[in-house]
XYZ file of C-alpha atoms in Angstrom:
577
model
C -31.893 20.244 23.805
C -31.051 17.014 25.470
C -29.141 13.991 23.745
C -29.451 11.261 26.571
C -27.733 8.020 26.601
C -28.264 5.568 23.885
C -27.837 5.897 20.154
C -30.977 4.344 19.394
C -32.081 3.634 15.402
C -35.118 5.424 14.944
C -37.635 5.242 12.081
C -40.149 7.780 11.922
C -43.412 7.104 10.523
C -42.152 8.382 6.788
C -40.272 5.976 6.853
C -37.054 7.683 6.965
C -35.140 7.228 9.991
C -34.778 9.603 13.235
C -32.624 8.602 15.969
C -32.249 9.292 18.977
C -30.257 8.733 22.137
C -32.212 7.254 24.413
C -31.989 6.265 27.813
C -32.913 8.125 30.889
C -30.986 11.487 30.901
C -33.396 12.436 27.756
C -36.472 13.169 26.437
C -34.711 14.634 22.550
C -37.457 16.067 20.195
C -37.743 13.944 17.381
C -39.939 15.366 14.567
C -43.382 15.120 15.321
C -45.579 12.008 14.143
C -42.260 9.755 14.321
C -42.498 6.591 15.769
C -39.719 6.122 17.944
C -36.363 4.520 17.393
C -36.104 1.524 15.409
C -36.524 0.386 19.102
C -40.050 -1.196 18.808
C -42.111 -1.498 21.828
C -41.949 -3.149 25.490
C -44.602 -5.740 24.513
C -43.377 -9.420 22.410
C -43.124 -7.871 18.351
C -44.556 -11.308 17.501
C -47.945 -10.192 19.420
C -48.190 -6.534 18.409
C -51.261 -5.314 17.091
C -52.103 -2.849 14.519
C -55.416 -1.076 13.565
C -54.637 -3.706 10.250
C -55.072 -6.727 12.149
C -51.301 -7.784 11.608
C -50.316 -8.823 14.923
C -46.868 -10.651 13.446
C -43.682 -10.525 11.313
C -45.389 -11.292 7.386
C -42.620 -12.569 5.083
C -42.782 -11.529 1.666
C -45.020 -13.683 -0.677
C -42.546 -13.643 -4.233
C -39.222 -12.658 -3.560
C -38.811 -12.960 -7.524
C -40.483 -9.779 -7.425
C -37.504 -8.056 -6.279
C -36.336 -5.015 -8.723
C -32.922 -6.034 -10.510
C -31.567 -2.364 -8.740
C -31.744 -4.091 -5.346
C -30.529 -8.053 -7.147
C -27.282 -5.880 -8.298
C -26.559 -4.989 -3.921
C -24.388 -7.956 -3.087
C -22.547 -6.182 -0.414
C -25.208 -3.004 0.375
C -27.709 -2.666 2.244
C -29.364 1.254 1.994
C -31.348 2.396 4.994
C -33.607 6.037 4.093
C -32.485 8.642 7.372
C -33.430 12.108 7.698
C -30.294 14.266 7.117
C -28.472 14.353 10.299
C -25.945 17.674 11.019
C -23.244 15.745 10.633
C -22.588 15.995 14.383
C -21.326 12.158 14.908
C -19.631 11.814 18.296
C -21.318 10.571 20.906
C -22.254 13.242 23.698
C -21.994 15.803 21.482
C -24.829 15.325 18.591
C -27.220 17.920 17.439
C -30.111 15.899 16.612
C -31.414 12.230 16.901
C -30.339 12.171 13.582
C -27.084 12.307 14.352
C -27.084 9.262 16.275
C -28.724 7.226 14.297
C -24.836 7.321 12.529
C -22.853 7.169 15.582
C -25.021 4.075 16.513
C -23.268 1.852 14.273
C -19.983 3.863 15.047
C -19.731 3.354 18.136
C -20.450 0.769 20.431
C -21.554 0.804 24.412
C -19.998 -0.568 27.980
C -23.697 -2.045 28.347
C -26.670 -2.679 26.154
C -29.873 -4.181 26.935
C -31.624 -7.423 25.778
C -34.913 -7.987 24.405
C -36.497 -7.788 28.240
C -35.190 -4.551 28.999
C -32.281 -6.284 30.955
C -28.980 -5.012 31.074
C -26.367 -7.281 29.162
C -22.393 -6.726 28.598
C -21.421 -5.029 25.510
C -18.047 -3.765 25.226
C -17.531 -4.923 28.845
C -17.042 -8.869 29.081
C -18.897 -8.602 32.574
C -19.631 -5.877 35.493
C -20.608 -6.288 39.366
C -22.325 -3.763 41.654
C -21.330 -3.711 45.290
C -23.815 -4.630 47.429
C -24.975 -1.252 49.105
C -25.626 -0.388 45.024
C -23.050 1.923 45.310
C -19.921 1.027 43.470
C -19.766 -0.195 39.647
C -17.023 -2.648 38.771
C -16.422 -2.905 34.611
C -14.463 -5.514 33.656
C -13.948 -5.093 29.205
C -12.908 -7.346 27.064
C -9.234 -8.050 26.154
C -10.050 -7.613 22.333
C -11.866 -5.052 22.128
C -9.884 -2.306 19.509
C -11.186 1.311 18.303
C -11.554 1.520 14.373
C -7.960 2.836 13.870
C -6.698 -0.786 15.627
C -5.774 0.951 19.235
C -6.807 -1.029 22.228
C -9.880 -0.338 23.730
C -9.031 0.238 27.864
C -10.176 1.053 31.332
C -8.174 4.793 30.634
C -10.728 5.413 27.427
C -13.466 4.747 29.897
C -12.000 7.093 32.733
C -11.832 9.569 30.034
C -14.947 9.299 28.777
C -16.769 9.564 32.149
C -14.251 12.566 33.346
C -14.857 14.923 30.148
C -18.994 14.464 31.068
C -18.258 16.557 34.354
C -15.932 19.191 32.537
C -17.864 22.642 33.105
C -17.420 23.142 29.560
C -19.189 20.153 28.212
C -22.627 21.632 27.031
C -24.087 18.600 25.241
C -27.285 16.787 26.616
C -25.547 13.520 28.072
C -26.312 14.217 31.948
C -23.614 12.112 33.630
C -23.646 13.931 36.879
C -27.282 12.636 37.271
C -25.515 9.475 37.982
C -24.098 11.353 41.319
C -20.087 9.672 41.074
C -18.278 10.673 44.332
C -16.519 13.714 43.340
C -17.786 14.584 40.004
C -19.313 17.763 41.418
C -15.583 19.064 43.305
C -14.274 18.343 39.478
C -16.773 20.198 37.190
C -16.209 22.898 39.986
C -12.493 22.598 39.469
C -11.438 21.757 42.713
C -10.023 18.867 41.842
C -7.581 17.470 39.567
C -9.527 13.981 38.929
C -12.505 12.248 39.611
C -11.977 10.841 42.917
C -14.847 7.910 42.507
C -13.327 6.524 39.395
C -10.420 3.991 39.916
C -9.114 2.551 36.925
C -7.569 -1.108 38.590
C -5.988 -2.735 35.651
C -5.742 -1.794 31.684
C -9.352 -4.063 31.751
C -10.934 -3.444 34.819
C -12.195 0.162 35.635
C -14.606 1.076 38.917
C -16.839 3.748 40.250
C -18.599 4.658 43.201
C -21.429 7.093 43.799
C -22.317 9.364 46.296
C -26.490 7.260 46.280
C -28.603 5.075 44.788
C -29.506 5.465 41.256
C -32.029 3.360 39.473
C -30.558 3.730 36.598
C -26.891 3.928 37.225
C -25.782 0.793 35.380
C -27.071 1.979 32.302
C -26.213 5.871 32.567
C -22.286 4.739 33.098
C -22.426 1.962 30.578
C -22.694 3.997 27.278
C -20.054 4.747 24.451
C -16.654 5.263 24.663
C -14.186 7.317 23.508
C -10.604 7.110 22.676
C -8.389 9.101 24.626
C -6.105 9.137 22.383
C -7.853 11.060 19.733
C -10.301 12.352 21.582
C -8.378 13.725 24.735
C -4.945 14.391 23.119
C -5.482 18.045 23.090
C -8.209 17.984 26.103
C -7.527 21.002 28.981
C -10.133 21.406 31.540
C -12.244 23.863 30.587
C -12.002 23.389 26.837
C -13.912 21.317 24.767
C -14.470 22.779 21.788
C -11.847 20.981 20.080
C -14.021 18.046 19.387
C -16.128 19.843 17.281
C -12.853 19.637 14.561
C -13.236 15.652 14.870
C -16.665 14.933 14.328
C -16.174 14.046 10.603
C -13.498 11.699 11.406
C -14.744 9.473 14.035
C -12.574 6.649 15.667
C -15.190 4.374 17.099
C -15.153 0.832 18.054
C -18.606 0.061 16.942
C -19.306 -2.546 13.510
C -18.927 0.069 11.301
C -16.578 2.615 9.816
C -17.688 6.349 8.723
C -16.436 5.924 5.304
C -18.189 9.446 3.455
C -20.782 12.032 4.558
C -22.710 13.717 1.639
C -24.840 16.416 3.616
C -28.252 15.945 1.838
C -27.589 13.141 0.038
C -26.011 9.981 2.216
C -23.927 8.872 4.628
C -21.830 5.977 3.662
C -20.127 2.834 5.822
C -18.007 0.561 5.463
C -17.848 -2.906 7.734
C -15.213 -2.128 10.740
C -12.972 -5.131 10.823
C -11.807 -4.396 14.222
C -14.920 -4.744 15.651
C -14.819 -6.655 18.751
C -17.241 -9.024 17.792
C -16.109 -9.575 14.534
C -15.474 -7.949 10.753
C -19.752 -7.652 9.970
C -20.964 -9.669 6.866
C -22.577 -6.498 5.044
C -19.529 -5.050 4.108
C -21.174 -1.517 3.066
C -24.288 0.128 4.633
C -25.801 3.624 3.633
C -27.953 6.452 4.950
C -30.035 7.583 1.884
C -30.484 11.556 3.499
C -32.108 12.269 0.025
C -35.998 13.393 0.805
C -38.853 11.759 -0.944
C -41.268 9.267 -0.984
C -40.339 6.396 1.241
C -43.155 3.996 -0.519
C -41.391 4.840 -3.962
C -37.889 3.972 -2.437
C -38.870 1.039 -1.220
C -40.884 -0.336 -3.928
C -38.191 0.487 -6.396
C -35.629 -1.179 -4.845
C -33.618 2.172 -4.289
C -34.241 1.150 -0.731
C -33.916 -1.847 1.715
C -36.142 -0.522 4.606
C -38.736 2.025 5.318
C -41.315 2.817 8.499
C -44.996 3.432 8.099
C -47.774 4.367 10.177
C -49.650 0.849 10.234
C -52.986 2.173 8.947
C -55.036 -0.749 6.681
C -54.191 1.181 3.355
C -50.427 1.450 4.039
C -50.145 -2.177 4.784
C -52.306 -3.663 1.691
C -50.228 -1.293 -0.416
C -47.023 -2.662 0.892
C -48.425 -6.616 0.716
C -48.800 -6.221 -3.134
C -45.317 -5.490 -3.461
C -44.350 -8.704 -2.444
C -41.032 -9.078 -1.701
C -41.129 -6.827 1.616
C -40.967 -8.639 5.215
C -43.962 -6.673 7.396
C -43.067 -6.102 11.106
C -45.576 -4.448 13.373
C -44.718 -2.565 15.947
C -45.822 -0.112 18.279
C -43.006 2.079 19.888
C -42.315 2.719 23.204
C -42.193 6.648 23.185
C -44.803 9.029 22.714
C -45.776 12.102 20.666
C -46.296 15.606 22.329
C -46.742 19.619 21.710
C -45.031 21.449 23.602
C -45.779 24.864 25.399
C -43.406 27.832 24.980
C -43.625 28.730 29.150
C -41.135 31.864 28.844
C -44.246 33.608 26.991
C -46.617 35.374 29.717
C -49.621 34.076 27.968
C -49.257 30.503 28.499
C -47.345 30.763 31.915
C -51.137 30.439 33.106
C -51.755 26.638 33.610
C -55.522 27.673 32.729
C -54.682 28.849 29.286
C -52.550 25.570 29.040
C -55.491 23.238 30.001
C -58.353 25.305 27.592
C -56.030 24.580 25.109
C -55.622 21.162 25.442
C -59.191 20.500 25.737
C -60.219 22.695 23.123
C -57.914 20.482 20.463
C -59.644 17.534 19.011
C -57.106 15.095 19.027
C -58.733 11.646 18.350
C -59.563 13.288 14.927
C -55.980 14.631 14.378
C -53.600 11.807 15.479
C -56.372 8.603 15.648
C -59.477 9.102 12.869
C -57.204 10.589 9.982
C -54.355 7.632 10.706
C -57.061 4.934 10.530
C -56.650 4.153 14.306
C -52.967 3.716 13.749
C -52.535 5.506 17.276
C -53.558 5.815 20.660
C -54.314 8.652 22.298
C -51.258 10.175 25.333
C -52.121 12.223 28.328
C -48.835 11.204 30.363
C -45.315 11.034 29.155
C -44.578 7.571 29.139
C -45.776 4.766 26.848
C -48.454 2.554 27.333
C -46.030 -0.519 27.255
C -44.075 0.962 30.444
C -44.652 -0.630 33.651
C -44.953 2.887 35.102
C -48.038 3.523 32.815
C -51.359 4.141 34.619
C -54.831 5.914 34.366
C -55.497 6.034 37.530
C -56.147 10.064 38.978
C -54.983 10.829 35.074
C -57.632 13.658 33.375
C -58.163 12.297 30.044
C -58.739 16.103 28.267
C -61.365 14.843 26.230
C -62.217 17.509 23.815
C -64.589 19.882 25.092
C -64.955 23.220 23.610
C -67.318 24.191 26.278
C -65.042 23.736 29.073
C -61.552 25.428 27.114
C -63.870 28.525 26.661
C -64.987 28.592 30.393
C -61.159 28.151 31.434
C -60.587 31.091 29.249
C -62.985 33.245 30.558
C -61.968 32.887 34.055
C -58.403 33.493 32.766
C -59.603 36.966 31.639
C -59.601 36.758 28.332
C -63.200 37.585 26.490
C -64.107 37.711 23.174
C -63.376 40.801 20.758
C -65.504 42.152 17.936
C -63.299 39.736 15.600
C -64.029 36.515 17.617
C -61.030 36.212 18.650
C -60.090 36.804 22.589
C -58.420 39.749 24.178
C -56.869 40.720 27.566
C -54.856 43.601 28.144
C -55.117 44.676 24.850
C -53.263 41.804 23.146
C -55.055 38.788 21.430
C -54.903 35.095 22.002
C -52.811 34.399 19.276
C -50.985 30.869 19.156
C -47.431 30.564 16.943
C -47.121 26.582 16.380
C -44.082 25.454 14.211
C -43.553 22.109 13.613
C -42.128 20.046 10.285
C -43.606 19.477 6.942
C -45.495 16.435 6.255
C -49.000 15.041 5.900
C -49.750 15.056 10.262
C -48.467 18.881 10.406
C -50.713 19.397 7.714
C -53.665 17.526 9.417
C -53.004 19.284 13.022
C -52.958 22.638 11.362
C -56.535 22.327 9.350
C -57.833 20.912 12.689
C -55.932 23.193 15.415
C -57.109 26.262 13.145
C -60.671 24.975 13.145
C -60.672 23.663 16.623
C -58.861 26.999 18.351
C -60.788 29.443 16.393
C -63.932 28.165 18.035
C -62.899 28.822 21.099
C -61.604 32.053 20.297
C -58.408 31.135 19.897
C -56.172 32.729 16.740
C -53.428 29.772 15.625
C -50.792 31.081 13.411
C -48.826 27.956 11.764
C -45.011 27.670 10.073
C -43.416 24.374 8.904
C -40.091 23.409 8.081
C -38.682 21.323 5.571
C -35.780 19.926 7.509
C -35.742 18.817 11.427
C -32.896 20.607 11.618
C -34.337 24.241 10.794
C -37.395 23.292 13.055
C -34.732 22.518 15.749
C -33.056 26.391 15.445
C -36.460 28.227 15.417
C -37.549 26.009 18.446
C -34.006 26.904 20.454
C -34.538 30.674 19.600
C -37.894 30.238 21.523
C -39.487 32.048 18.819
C -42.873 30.185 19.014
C -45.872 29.165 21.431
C -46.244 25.601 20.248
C -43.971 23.475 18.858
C -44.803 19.372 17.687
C -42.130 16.808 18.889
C -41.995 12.947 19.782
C -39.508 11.266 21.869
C -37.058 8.979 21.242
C -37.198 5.595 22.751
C -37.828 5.470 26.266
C -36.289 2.641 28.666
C -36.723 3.766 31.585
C -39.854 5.882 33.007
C -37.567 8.088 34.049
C -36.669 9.099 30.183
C -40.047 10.190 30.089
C -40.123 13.065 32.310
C -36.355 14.377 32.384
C -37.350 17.287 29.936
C -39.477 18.707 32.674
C -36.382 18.874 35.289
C -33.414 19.484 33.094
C -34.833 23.480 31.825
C -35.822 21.812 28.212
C -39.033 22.864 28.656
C -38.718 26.093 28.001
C -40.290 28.203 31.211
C -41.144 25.250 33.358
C -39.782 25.383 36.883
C -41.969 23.432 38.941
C -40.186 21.948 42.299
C -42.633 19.010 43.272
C -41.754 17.687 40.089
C -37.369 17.312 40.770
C -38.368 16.368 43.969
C -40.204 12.647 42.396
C -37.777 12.636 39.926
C -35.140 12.149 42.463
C -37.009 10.248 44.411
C -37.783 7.911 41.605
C -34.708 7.504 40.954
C -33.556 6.830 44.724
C -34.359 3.302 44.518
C -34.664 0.000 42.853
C -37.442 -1.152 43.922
C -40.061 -1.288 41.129
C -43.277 -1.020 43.364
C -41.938 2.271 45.296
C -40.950 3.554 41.987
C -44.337 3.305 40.279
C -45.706 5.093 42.968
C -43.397 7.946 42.823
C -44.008 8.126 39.299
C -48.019 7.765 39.213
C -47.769 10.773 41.344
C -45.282 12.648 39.281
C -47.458 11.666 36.267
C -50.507 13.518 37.964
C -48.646 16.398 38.607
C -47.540 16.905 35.020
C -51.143 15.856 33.780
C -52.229 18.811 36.078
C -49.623 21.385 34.861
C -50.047 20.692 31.128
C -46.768 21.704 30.379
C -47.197 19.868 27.098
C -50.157 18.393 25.286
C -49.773 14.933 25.398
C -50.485 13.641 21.210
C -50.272 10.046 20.607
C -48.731 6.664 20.848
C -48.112 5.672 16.973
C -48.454 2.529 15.767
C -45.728 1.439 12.696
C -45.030 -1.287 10.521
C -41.025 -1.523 9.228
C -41.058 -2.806 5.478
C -37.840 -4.324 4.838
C -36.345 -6.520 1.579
C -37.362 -10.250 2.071
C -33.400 -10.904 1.401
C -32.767 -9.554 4.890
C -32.145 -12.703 7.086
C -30.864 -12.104 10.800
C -33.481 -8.867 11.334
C -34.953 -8.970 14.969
C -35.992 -5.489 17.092
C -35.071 -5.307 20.137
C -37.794 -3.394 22.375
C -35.646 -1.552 23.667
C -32.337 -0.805 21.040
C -34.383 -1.266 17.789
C -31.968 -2.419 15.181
C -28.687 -0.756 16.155
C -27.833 -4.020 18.225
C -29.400 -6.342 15.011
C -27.870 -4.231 12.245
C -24.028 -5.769 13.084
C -26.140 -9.519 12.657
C -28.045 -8.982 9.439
C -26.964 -11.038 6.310
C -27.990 -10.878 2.748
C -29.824 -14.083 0.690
């Protein structure tokens, strides 16, 4: 399972949060029905619709309102987050979940703004050569990791040269990024990386071998200390990290102070933070599960995500001292085939199944319209997103059951199909929750009719779903993405083997080719082609766009979501009244 790039905040629709690196070396499952990061959507918030008809931020009406539990947090502000692993250094997380805490950990070389634009971060500047080739970083002279060390060009160098070791294993694809002799050092045949050139203790540069698209962003993530992080580093060994990812020295606006699998994860304000000691001094991860409405409404709470249907949002008005955001996010929802199984390696199967689901019941009707429907993997906000040569699926029993009869498989005594003496049977796991719940009472329905045997399990973590899925013990398993940036993000699953069984050439080819250059025209027709291909293979069946609403305590000055970073880059600015 890929990580990617960013440590995004996620909320997922819930309410609790689900994060995700994001950027364009991933595609991570989040559990399905999640909106995407706390990242909102490519679009202005102030001009987001819902299917409510609030289309911008609503303050709360009587802050008096607010329950004397949440008066008493002077210094606190408590955040509700699905329990991560506990998995907290960057590169090497387990789950979205995992970065949601390393987001406010750590910080990144680059960030984006509220366009989409890349902006310094922990470097004061940076300049690209102009053939696009070579990458010049120049960091600030105060920047410090938690434990007071300086923050320099060497951390960087490290950083980048442990992302080419042939032991690292996590999802963070750095050699996508093509840096002149990162291949001759995974390979060990050489000692360093001989595109990196670290000029001065501030000033760090690197040349590729092309022209990446997204380059800038890809090299301008978190970074580590060498110090901790490489003091017992050999080539070929990584593991060692695993021993320090409870004790994280980051350089980000927070500190980990305690991790309570289950239960919380607790910070406390970083006052070597580059940028300055934060004015929440303590922030928390409630990990505890439950009812995000109750949380909220009972002060136990500060923030929660829900899907923006018309009931969710007149509940949350009456509360009254909630701030409403809309939002739609800029990811989308998806089921994914299980390829490595011989029944669904046949694209025909694939197809009859996605036409024979009913999904503007299952993700639109039963959400109130709080959701569009997907059929390519990126989000309707991207400026890669098109219709155009892009089959829709529409639901059409008729048509799955013709696909399966030219497939070979024909109807047994029982109703359900057969061929080759084994039945059309259909193992879907996905998580526990209202949406799982809807998909399955539908899916059943829906498949059966078609002859078409769907045998459901749910999990009541994202984690346990996340083991079964990597054993590839299933046919069908319900994800969403984090937050994507780039269009790019959207599609890397399908080249980097995380879709299990699905090899198909044509599609690496556009994905390089997308990539090739930085011109935006030539890149949206590289990827309205790609996006036909993929819409042809149905290696997934393309769910939904959600659209959320964040609730968050009226006392909350300084909130603002960027498109792009969600609140990660707003949490470091937040006050309290």
């Amino acid at each position: 399972m890929k990580k990617g790039l960013f440590s995004l905040l996620t909320v997922i629709i819930s309410g609790a949060l689900l994060l995700s690196a994001c950027s364009q070396q991933s595609s991570t499952p989040a559990a399905e029905g999640n909106a995407a990061s706390t990242t909102t959507t490519t679009t202005d918030q102030a001009t987001t619709e819902t299917s409510s008809g609030l289309t911008e931020l609503l303050k709360a009406t009587d802050i008096s309102k607010l329950p004397e539990l949440a008066q008493k947090r002077t210094d606190t502000v408590i955040v509700g987050l699905t329990d991560p692993s506990g998995a907290f250094t960057p590169y090497f997380q387990q789950s979205g979940y995992d970065g949601n805490v390393s987001s406010l950990l750590y910080s990144s070389l680059v960030t984006v703004d509220n366009s989409g634009v890349p902006i310094p971060d922990l470097a004061e500047s940076f300049d690209i050569s102009d053939d696009q080739l070579t990458y010049t970083f120049h960091l600030r002279k105060d920047s410090k990791f938690s434990d007071g060390s300086p923050l320099t060009a060497d951390d960087v160098a490290f950083t980048w040269t442990i992302l080419h070791d042939k032991a690292y294993d996590g999802g963070y694809d750095l050699l996508s990024a093509h840096i002149k002799g990162g291949e001759a050092y995974k390979e060990g045949k050489a000692k360093t990386i001989e595109g990196i050139k670290v000029i001065d203790p501030q000033t760090i540069s690197v040349t590729l071998d092309k022209v990446n698209a997204t380059a800038l962003l890809t090299l301008g993530s978190e970074v580590l200390s060498k110090a901790y992080y490489g003091k017992d580093y050999k080539f070929g060994q990584l593991d060692y990290i695993k021993n320090l990812h409870a004790t994280p020295v980051g350089n980000g606006p927070y500190k980990l102070e305690k991790f309570i699998p289950g239960q919380e994860v607790r910070f406390v304000a970083n006052e070597n933070y580059y940028k300055g000691k934060v004015k929440i001094e303590h922030f928390i991860y409630k990990t505890t599960e439950g009812d995000t409405f109750q949380f909220v409404e009972t002060g136990e709470q500060d923030f929660g995500g829900f899907q923006a249907t018309t009931d969710n949002i007149d509940r949350l008005k009456k509360i009254g001292f909630l701030n409403l955001q809309p939002y739609t996010a800029s990811n989308y929802g998806y089921l994914q085939f299980n390829m490595e199984h011989e029944t669904l390696k046949d694209k025909a199967v694939r197809q009859a199944l996605t036409y024979g689901l009913d999904r503007k019941t299952i993700y639109v009707d039963s959400n109130q319209g709080a959701a569009a429907i997907a059929n390519i993997p990126t989000p309707q906000s991207s400026w890669s997103y098109t219709e155009d040569g892009i089959n829709p699926y529409n639901y059409d029993p008729e048509k799955a059951k013709q696909l399966l009869d030219e497939a070979g498989w024909k109807e047994g005594s029982d109703g359900i199909r057969e061929k080759d003496g084994k039945k059309l049977k259909i193992h879907f796991i996905g998580s526990k929750k209202k949406g799982t719940d809807v998909f399955i009472a539908v899916a059943k329905e829906n498949y059966a009719a078609i002859g078409v045997q769907l045998e459901a399990e749910q999990f009541a973590d994202f984690n346990s779903q996340i083991a079964k899925f990597e054993s590839g013990d299933f046919d069908l398993v319900s994800f969403s993405t984090p937050i994507l940036t780039d269009p790019s993000d959207g599609v890397i699953s399908f080249v980097n083997g995380e879709v299990k069984g699905y090899n198909n050439p044509k599609i690496k080819e556009l994905y390089d080719k997308g990539l090739a250059t930085n011109d935006i025209e030539a890149r949206k027709a590289v990827y309205k082609e790609l996006y036909q291909v993929i819409n042809e293979d149905a290696p997934y069946i393309f769910t939904s766009y959600g659209k959320s609403v964040y609730a968050y305590n009226g006392r909350i000055e300084g909130f603002n979501l960027n498109p792009f970073r969600g609140l990660s880059t707003s949490i470091p600015e937040w006050t309290l009244k």
